[in-house]
Amino acid sequence: MADYDIIAQETLTSTAASIDITSIPATYAHLELILSARSTKTDATTTAGTITLNGLTSSIYMSAGIYSINSSTPAAWAYGYDARTQVDNAFRIMNDGMPANTYAPTKIVIPNYANTSVARKGLLIQSASPSDQTSTFWHSVNGGHVTLSAAIDQITLIAESATYPFKAGTSYYLAGWS
């Protein structure tokens, strides 16, 4: 049976424009990040957050996926190959105009994160923003990658903007398994 250990976890006690998970040990085969996010934005909608790895913000990221919003037909998006400064639309954030005390869940898996012979680290992302309002539901499955052969030792989760930071109560845990 594989070992599964919690590496880091936090529940925000105040607002934050970003969440930095640092000093990730290279002792596991894979990472799993579970995020439950809400912002201070008062709109009755959701917004997208972004991710950077190892503090890198150069054009080495890619993101593409499929989503369903409301009851509409699923749509796809793509943000270019190795042309972005972060993984776009990496997770959903429930805005404060949505039902009270509801947070948008996201699961991010990063296989082979510590393998230095892997030139591109891939991310598998599943995100949703449940709601009791049918006009604002969102569900997505997407992926991204970063051109990086170094082990991933930092993950930064970035809210929509500094104007609309993560709200207190936003939480995450990062786990590693071998």
Short mmCIF file of C-alpha atoms in Angstrom, two decimals:
data_model
loop_
_atom_site.label_atom_id
_atom_site.label_comp_id
_atom_site.label_asym_id
_atom_site.label_seq_id
_atom_site.Cartn_x
_atom_site.Cartn_y
_atom_site.Cartn_z
CA MET A 1 0.00 0.00 0.00
CA ALA A 2 1.27 3.46 -0.90
CA ASP A 3 2.24 5.94 1.78
CA TYR A 4 0.05 9.07 1.81
CA ASP A 5 1.18 11.92 4.04
CA ILE A 6 -0.10 15.44 4.61
CA ILE A 7 2.82 17.75 3.82
CA ALA A 8 1.14 21.10 4.51
CA GLN A 9 -2.31 22.37 5.44
CA GLU A 10 -3.86 25.69 6.34
CA THR A 11 -7.15 27.49 6.84
CA LEU A 12 -6.81 31.22 6.24
CA THR A 13 -7.70 33.41 9.24
CA SER A 14 -7.60 36.61 7.15
CA THR A 15 -7.75 37.54 3.47
CA ALA A 16 -4.83 36.78 1.15
CA ALA A 17 -4.18 37.60 -2.51
CA SER A 18 -2.14 34.40 -2.82
CA ILE A 19 -1.24 31.26 -0.92
CA ASP A 20 2.36 30.07 -1.01
CA ILE A 21 3.11 26.46 -0.17
CA THR A 22 6.88 26.29 0.18
CA SER A 23 9.61 23.86 1.15
CA ILE A 24 7.87 20.91 -0.52
CA PRO A 25 10.16 17.92 0.05
CA ALA A 26 11.20 15.84 -2.96
CA THR A 27 10.61 12.61 -1.06
CA TYR A 28 7.36 11.49 -2.69
CA ALA A 29 6.45 10.28 -6.17
CA HIS A 30 3.32 12.42 -6.61
CA LEU A 31 1.51 15.41 -5.07
CA GLU A 32 -2.19 15.99 -4.46
CA LEU A 33 -3.55 19.40 -3.52
CA ILE A 34 -7.10 19.83 -2.23
CA LEU A 35 -8.34 23.44 -2.14
CA SER A 36 -11.59 24.92 -0.87
CA ALA A 37 -11.71 28.57 -2.04
CA ARG A 38 -13.88 31.63 -1.55
CA SER A 39 -13.18 35.29 -2.38
CA THR A 40 -14.34 38.64 -1.02
CA LYS A 41 -15.87 39.61 -4.39
CA THR A 42 -19.57 40.32 -3.85
CA ASP A 43 -20.73 39.11 -7.30
CA ALA A 44 -23.11 36.14 -7.45
CA THR A 45 -20.67 34.32 -9.73
CA THR A 46 -17.42 32.43 -9.56
CA THR A 47 -13.97 33.45 -10.73
CA ALA A 48 -10.83 31.63 -11.77
CA GLY A 49 -7.59 31.37 -9.87
CA THR A 50 -4.15 30.67 -11.27
CA ILE A 51 -1.11 28.65 -10.22
CA THR A 52 2.62 29.14 -10.52
CA LEU A 53 5.28 26.60 -9.57
CA ASN A 54 8.69 27.24 -7.99
CA GLY A 55 8.00 30.99 -8.15
CA LEU A 56 8.45 30.99 -11.94
CA THR A 57 6.39 33.52 -13.90
CA SER A 58 8.02 33.19 -17.32
CA SER A 59 6.18 31.91 -20.40
CA ILE A 60 6.64 28.19 -19.65
CA TYR A 61 3.08 27.16 -18.74
CA MET A 62 0.17 25.72 -20.70
CA SER A 63 -3.46 25.14 -19.78
CA ALA A 64 -6.40 23.58 -21.61
CA GLY A 65 -9.61 21.94 -20.58
CA ILE A 66 -13.33 21.51 -20.82
CA TYR A 67 -16.01 23.07 -18.66
CA SER A 68 -19.72 23.15 -18.17
CA ILE A 69 -21.36 26.25 -16.80
CA ASN A 70 -25.01 26.36 -15.85
CA SER A 71 -26.91 23.82 -17.94
CA SER A 72 -25.16 24.69 -21.17
CA THR A 73 -23.30 22.43 -23.54
CA PRO A 74 -19.71 21.86 -22.41
CA ALA A 75 -17.12 24.17 -23.94
CA ALA A 76 -13.38 23.91 -24.29
CA TRP A 77 -10.59 26.39 -23.78
CA ALA A 78 -6.89 26.43 -24.55
CA TYR A 79 -4.30 29.03 -23.61
CA GLY A 80 -1.42 28.15 -25.87
CA TYR A 81 1.55 25.86 -25.70
CA ASP A 82 4.37 27.04 -23.43
CA ALA A 83 3.15 30.59 -23.79
CA ARG A 84 1.61 31.55 -20.44
CA THR A 85 3.11 32.97 -17.25
CA GLN A 86 0.90 30.76 -15.05
CA VAL A 87 -1.59 27.90 -15.31
CA ASP A 88 -4.76 29.84 -16.16
CA ASN A 89 -8.23 28.78 -15.00
CA ALA A 90 -6.54 26.35 -12.65
CA PHE A 91 -9.31 26.38 -10.06
CA ARG A 92 -12.65 28.03 -9.31
CA ILE A 93 -13.23 30.49 -6.49
CA MET A 94 -16.70 30.96 -5.00
CA ASN A 95 -17.44 34.67 -4.72
CA ASP A 96 -19.02 36.19 -1.63
CA GLY A 97 -22.28 36.92 -3.46
CA MET A 98 -22.91 33.18 -3.68
CA PRO A 99 -24.64 31.15 -0.96
CA ALA A 100 -23.16 31.88 2.47
CA ASN A 101 -20.33 29.71 3.75
CA THR A 102 -19.98 27.78 0.48
CA TYR A 103 -16.49 27.20 -0.88
CA ALA A 104 -15.48 25.92 -4.33
CA PRO A 105 -13.61 22.58 -4.15
CA THR A 106 -10.63 21.74 -6.36
CA LYS A 107 -8.35 18.71 -6.62
CA ILE A 108 -4.97 19.06 -8.33
CA VAL A 109 -2.68 16.08 -8.96
CA ILE A 110 0.96 16.55 -9.96
CA PRO A 111 2.56 13.22 -10.85
CA ASN A 112 6.35 12.83 -10.91
CA TYR A 113 6.80 16.29 -9.37
CA ALA A 114 10.29 15.48 -8.02
CA ASN A 115 11.61 13.56 -11.04
CA THR A 116 14.37 15.73 -12.54
CA SER A 117 14.50 13.69 -15.76
CA VAL A 118 10.90 14.71 -16.58
CA ALA A 119 11.21 17.93 -18.62
CA ARG A 120 7.52 18.86 -18.33
CA LYS A 121 5.53 18.51 -15.14
CA GLY A 122 1.83 17.89 -15.80
CA LEU A 123 -1.14 18.87 -13.68
CA LEU A 124 -4.57 17.25 -13.66
CA ILE A 125 -7.18 19.62 -12.27
CA GLN A 126 -10.82 19.02 -11.31
CA SER A 127 -12.77 22.00 -10.02
CA ALA A 128 -16.37 22.92 -9.30
CA SER A 129 -18.39 25.71 -7.80
CA PRO A 130 -21.61 24.27 -6.45
CA SER A 131 -24.53 26.60 -5.97
CA ASP A 132 -28.21 26.67 -5.25
CA GLN A 133 -28.49 29.09 -8.18
CA THR A 134 -28.65 27.20 -11.49
CA SER A 135 -27.33 30.23 -13.37
CA THR A 136 -23.95 30.12 -11.65
CA PHE A 137 -22.82 26.48 -11.47
CA TRP A 138 -19.39 25.64 -12.91
CA HIS A 139 -17.55 22.35 -13.33
CA SER A 140 -14.26 21.83 -15.14
CA VAL A 141 -11.68 19.21 -15.86
CA ASN A 142 -8.47 20.58 -17.21
CA GLY A 143 -4.79 20.08 -17.37
CA GLY A 144 -1.69 22.11 -17.56
CA HIS A 145 2.01 21.71 -17.62
CA VAL A 146 5.15 23.62 -16.84
CA THR A 147 8.39 23.18 -18.73
CA LEU A 148 10.58 22.47 -15.74
CA SER A 149 12.98 19.63 -15.05
CA ALA A 150 13.72 20.69 -11.46
CA ALA A 151 11.70 19.19 -8.63
CA ILE A 152 8.65 21.26 -7.68
CA ASP A 153 9.29 22.75 -4.25
CA GLN A 154 6.79 25.62 -4.23
CA ILE A 155 3.15 25.98 -5.33
CA THR A 156 1.54 29.43 -5.39
CA LEU A 157 -2.24 29.72 -5.65
CA ILE A 158 -3.30 33.16 -6.86
CA ALA A 159 -6.75 34.72 -6.39
CA GLU A 160 -8.49 36.56 -9.22
CA SER A 161 -6.82 39.82 -8.13
CA ALA A 162 -5.48 41.62 -5.07
CA THR A 163 -8.77 43.56 -5.10
CA TYR A 164 -10.69 40.29 -4.59
CA PRO A 165 -8.45 38.13 -2.38
CA PHE A 166 -9.15 34.73 -0.91
CA LYS A 167 -11.52 35.07 2.01
CA ALA A 168 -10.75 33.87 5.52
CA GLY A 169 -11.92 30.25 5.77
CA THR A 170 -10.32 29.29 2.45
CA SER A 171 -8.38 26.10 3.16
CA TYR A 172 -6.07 23.60 1.54
CA TYR A 173 -4.00 20.56 2.21
CA LEU A 174 -1.08 19.24 0.22
CA ALA A 175 -0.33 15.53 0.37
CA GLY A 176 2.39 13.39 -1.08
CA TRP A 177 2.30 9.71 -1.86
CA SER A 178 4.81 7.18 -3.03
#
